[in-house]
XYZ file of C-alpha atoms in Angstrom:
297
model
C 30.833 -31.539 15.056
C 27.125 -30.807 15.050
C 25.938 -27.639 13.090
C 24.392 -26.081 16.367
C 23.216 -27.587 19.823
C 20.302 -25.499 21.210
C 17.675 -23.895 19.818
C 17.417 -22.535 16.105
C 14.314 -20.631 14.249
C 12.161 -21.375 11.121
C 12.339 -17.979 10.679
C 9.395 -16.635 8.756
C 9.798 -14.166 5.533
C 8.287 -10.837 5.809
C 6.249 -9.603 3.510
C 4.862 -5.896 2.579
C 1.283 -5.569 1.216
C 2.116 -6.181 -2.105
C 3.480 -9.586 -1.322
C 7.109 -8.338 -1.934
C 10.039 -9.255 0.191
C 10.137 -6.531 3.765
C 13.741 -6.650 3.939
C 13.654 -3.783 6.251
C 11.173 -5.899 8.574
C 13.756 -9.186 7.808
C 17.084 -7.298 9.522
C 14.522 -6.624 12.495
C 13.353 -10.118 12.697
C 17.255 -11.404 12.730
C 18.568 -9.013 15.036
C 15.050 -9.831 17.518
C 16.408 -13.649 17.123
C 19.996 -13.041 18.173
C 19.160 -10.699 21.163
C 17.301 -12.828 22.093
C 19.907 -16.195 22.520
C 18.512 -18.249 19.171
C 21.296 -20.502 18.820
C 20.977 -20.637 14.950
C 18.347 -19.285 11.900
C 17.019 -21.072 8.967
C 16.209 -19.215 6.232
C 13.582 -20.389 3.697
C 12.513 -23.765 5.459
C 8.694 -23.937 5.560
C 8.387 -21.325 7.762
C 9.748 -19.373 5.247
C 6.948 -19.963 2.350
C 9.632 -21.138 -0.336
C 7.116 -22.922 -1.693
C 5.541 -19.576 -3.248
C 9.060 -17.625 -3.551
C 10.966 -17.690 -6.951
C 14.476 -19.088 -7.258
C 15.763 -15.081 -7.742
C 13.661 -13.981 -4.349
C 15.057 -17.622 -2.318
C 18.518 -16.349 -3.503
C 18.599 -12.694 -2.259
C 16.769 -13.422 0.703
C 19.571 -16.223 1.754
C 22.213 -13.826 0.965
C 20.676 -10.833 2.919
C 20.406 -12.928 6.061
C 23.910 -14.371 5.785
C 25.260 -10.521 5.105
C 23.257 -9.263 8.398
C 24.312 -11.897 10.730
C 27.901 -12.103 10.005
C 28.729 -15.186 11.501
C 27.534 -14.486 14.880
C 25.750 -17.679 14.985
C 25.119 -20.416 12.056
C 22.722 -19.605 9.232
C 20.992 -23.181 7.602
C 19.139 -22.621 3.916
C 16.281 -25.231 2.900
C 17.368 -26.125 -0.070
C 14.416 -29.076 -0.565
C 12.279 -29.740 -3.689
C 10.922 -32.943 -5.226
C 13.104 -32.366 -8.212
C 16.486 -33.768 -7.289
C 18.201 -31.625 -9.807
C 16.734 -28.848 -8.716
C 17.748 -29.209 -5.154
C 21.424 -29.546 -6.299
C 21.210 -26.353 -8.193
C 19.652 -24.541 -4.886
C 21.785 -25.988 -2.525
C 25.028 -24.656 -4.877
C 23.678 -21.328 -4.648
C 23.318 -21.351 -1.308
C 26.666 -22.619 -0.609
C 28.317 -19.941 -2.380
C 26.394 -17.521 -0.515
C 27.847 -18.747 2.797
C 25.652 -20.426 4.687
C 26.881 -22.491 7.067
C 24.659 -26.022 6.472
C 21.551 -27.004 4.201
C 18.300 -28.288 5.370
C 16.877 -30.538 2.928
C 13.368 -31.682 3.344
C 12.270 -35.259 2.136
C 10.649 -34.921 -1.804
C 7.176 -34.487 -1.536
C 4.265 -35.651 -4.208
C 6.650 -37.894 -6.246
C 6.409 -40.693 -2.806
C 9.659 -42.174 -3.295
C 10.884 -45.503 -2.181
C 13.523 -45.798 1.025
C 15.899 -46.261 -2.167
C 14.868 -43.445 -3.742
C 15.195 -41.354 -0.862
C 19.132 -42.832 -0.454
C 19.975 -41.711 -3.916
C 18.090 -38.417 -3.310
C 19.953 -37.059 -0.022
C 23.432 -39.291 -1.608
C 23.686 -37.243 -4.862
C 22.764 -33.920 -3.376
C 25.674 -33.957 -0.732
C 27.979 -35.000 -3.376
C 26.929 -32.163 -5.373
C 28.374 -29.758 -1.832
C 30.796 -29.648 1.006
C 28.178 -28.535 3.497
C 26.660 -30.235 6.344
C 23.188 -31.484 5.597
C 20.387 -31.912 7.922
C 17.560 -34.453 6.536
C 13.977 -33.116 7.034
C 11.274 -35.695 7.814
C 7.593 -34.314 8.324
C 5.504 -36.921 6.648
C 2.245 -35.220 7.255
C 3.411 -32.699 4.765
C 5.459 -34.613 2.276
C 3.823 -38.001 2.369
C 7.086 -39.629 2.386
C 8.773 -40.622 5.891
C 12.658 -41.219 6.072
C 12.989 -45.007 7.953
C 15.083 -44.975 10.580
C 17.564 -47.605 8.929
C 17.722 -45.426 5.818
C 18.460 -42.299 7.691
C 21.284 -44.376 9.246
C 22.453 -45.714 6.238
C 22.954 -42.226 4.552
C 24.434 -40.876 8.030
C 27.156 -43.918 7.574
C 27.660 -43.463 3.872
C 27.904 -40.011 3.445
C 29.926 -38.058 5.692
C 28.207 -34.643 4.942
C 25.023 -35.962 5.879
C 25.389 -35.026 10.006
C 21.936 -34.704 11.121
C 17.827 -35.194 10.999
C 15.337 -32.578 12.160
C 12.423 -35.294 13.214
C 8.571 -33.636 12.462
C 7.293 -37.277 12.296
C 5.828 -37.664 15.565
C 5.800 -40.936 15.885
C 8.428 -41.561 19.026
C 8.849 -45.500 18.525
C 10.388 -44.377 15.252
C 12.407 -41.649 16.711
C 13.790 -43.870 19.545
C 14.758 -46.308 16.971
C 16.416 -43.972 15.347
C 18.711 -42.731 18.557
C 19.796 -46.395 19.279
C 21.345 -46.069 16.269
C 22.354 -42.957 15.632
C 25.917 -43.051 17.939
C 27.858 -40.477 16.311
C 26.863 -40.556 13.058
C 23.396 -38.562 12.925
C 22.365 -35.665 15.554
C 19.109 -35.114 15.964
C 16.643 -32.410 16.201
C 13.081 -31.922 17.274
C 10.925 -30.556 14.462
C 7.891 -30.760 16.588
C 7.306 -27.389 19.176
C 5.867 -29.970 21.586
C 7.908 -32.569 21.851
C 11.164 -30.675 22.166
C 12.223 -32.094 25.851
C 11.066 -35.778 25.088
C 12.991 -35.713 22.133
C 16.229 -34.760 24.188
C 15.293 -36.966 26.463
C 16.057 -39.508 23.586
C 19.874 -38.058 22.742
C 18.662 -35.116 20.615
C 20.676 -31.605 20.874
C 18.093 -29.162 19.553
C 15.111 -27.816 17.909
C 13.932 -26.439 14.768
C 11.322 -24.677 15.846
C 7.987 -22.457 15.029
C 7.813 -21.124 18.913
C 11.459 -19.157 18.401
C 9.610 -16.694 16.335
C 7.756 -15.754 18.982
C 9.358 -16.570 22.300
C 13.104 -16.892 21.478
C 14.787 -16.582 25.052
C 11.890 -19.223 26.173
C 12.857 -21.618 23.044
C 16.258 -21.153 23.593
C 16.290 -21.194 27.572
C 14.205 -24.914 27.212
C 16.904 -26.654 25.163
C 19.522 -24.737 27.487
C 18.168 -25.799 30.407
C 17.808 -29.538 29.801
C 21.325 -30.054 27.845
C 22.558 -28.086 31.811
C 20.928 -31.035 33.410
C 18.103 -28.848 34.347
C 15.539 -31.354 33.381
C 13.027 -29.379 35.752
C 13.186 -26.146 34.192
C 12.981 -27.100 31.279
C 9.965 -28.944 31.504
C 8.438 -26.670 33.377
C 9.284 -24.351 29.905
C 7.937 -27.269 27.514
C 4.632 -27.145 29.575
C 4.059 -23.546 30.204
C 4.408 -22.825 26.231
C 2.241 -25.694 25.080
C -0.721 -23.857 25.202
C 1.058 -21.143 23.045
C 2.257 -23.902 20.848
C -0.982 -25.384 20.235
C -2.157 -21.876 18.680
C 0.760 -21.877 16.405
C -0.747 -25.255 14.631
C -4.228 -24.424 14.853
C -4.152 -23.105 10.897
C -1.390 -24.080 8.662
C 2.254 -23.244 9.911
C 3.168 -20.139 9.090
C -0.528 -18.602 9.044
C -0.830 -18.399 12.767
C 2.593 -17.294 13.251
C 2.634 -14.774 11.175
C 0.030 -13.436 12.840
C 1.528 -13.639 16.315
C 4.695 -11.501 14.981
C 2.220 -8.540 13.650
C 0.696 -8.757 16.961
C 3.443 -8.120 18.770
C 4.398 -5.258 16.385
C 7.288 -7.433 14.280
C 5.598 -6.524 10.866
C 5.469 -9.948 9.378
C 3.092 -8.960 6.884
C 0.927 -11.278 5.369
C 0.855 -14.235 2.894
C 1.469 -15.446 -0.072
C -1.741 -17.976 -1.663
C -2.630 -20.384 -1.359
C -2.310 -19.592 2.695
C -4.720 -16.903 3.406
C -4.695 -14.777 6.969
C -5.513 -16.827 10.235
C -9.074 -16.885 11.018
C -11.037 -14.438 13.763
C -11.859 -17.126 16.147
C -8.507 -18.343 16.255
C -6.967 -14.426 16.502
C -8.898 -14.421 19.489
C -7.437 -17.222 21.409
C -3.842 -16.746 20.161
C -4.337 -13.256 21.809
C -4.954 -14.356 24.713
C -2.584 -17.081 25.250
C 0.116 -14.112 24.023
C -1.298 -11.561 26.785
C -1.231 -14.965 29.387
C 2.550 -16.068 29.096
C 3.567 -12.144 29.058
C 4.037 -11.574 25.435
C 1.615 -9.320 24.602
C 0.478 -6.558 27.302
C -2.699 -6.084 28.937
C -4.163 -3.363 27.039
């Protein structure tokens, strides 16, 4: 059974002007997701800047967002390092905080081998009883998960139920649906390429967009898995333009942004990611005030 079909959020982590967790501003966020049809939220992905969060801050922010959504829909931790160990000791914790699957992102810097990358992802899921999603986005790790090897591990390891795909490269992800039958689901980790990957047997995003335009996230994944390929289309192409500002800077720089905009008190950054630059506020504004986001004045 997949961990969620639809549409579920990177959700970003709010932060006051000292840098410190906005808890306050992190209920609002989770409560602005669910109104608004996400169909699940992961906490600490990229999104999330867990790069720059200690292992104490990672830890109470997982809890706090499994406390405040109580089940209402499924909450996914990244877990991912490029210390093996220390992605079995993170995805422990999160486990016994209850979330309800792990996102584990490829190691990064080290450049493993396909091998490698089986023994990685084998001797995590060992280490825990929750579902794991694999997370490929080579531009950012410099390691790419071959489709054979993500088949392998989907075979081998029966807690291994899924892929969130951020490698752009479609030959590679259509490879990977001939063979994934019902051993790997995946999901779209690229904003723009949401429909044509469920065009190829995929059941979902993990997306950047759902910070900003939940119900329009949610409502394109709806749509097509309906059989409303139109609509949801039409969805894919109307928010491509929004998209496109989201990636203009370094995700979550821009998106951050586009949350304080709209008044969601996002806060700012942690460095090294500094706050999205004016020519680039300018456009995102007015893509926001196009698509109805943002109001006219």
């Amino acid at each position: 059974m997949a961990v969620f079909t639809g549409a579920g959020v990177a959700l970003v982590t709010p932060f006051h002007s000292d840098k410190s967790v906005n808890y306050e501003a992190l209920e609002k966020l989770v409560e602005f997701q669910i109104a608004n049809g996400t169909d699940a939220i992961i906490v600490c992905g990229t999104t999330g800047e867990p790069a720059t969060m200690t292992m104490e801050e990672k830890v109470s922010v997982i809890s706090f967002v499994v406390e405040k959504v109580r089940h209402r829909i499924p909450v996914i931790a990244g877990t991912g390092a490029n210390n093996t160990e220390a992605v079995i000791e993170m995805s422990k914790k999160a486990q016994e905080l209850g979330v309800d699957a792990l996102l584990i992102v490829t190691p990064y810097y080290n450049k493993c081998t396909q091998n490698g990358l089986y023994e990685h992802y084998k001797a995590v899921a060992k280490a825990v009883s929750l579902p794991i999603i694999m997370y490929n986005v080579p531009s950012r790790t410099g390691c790419n998960i071959k489709p054979e090897t993500a088949m392998r591990l989907g075979k081998d390891v029966s807690n291994i139920v899924g892929i969130k795909e951020a490698s752009g490269d479609f030959s590679q992800i259509a490879d990977l649906a001939a063979m994934a039958g019902d051993y790997l689901d995946i999901y779209s980790g690229n904003d723009d390429q949401v429909v044509p990957i469920l065009s190829l047997g995929g059941i979902g995003v993990i997306s950047v967009l759902s910070n900003v335009a939940p119900r329009e996230t949610h409502d394109m994944v709806a749509s097509y898995l309906a059989g409303d390929t139109k609509k949801a289309t039409e969805l894919q192409l109307q928010y491509l333009p929004l998209v496109r500002e989201l990636f203009k800077e370094v995700n979550p720089i821009p998106a951050k942004w586009a949350l304080n905009l709209m008044g969601m008190e996002a806060g700012g950054l942690r460095l090294p990611l500094t706050e999205l630059e004016e020519a680039h506020k300018e456009s995102m504004k007015k893509v926001m005030t196009e698509l109805g986001l943002l109001s006219e004045g």
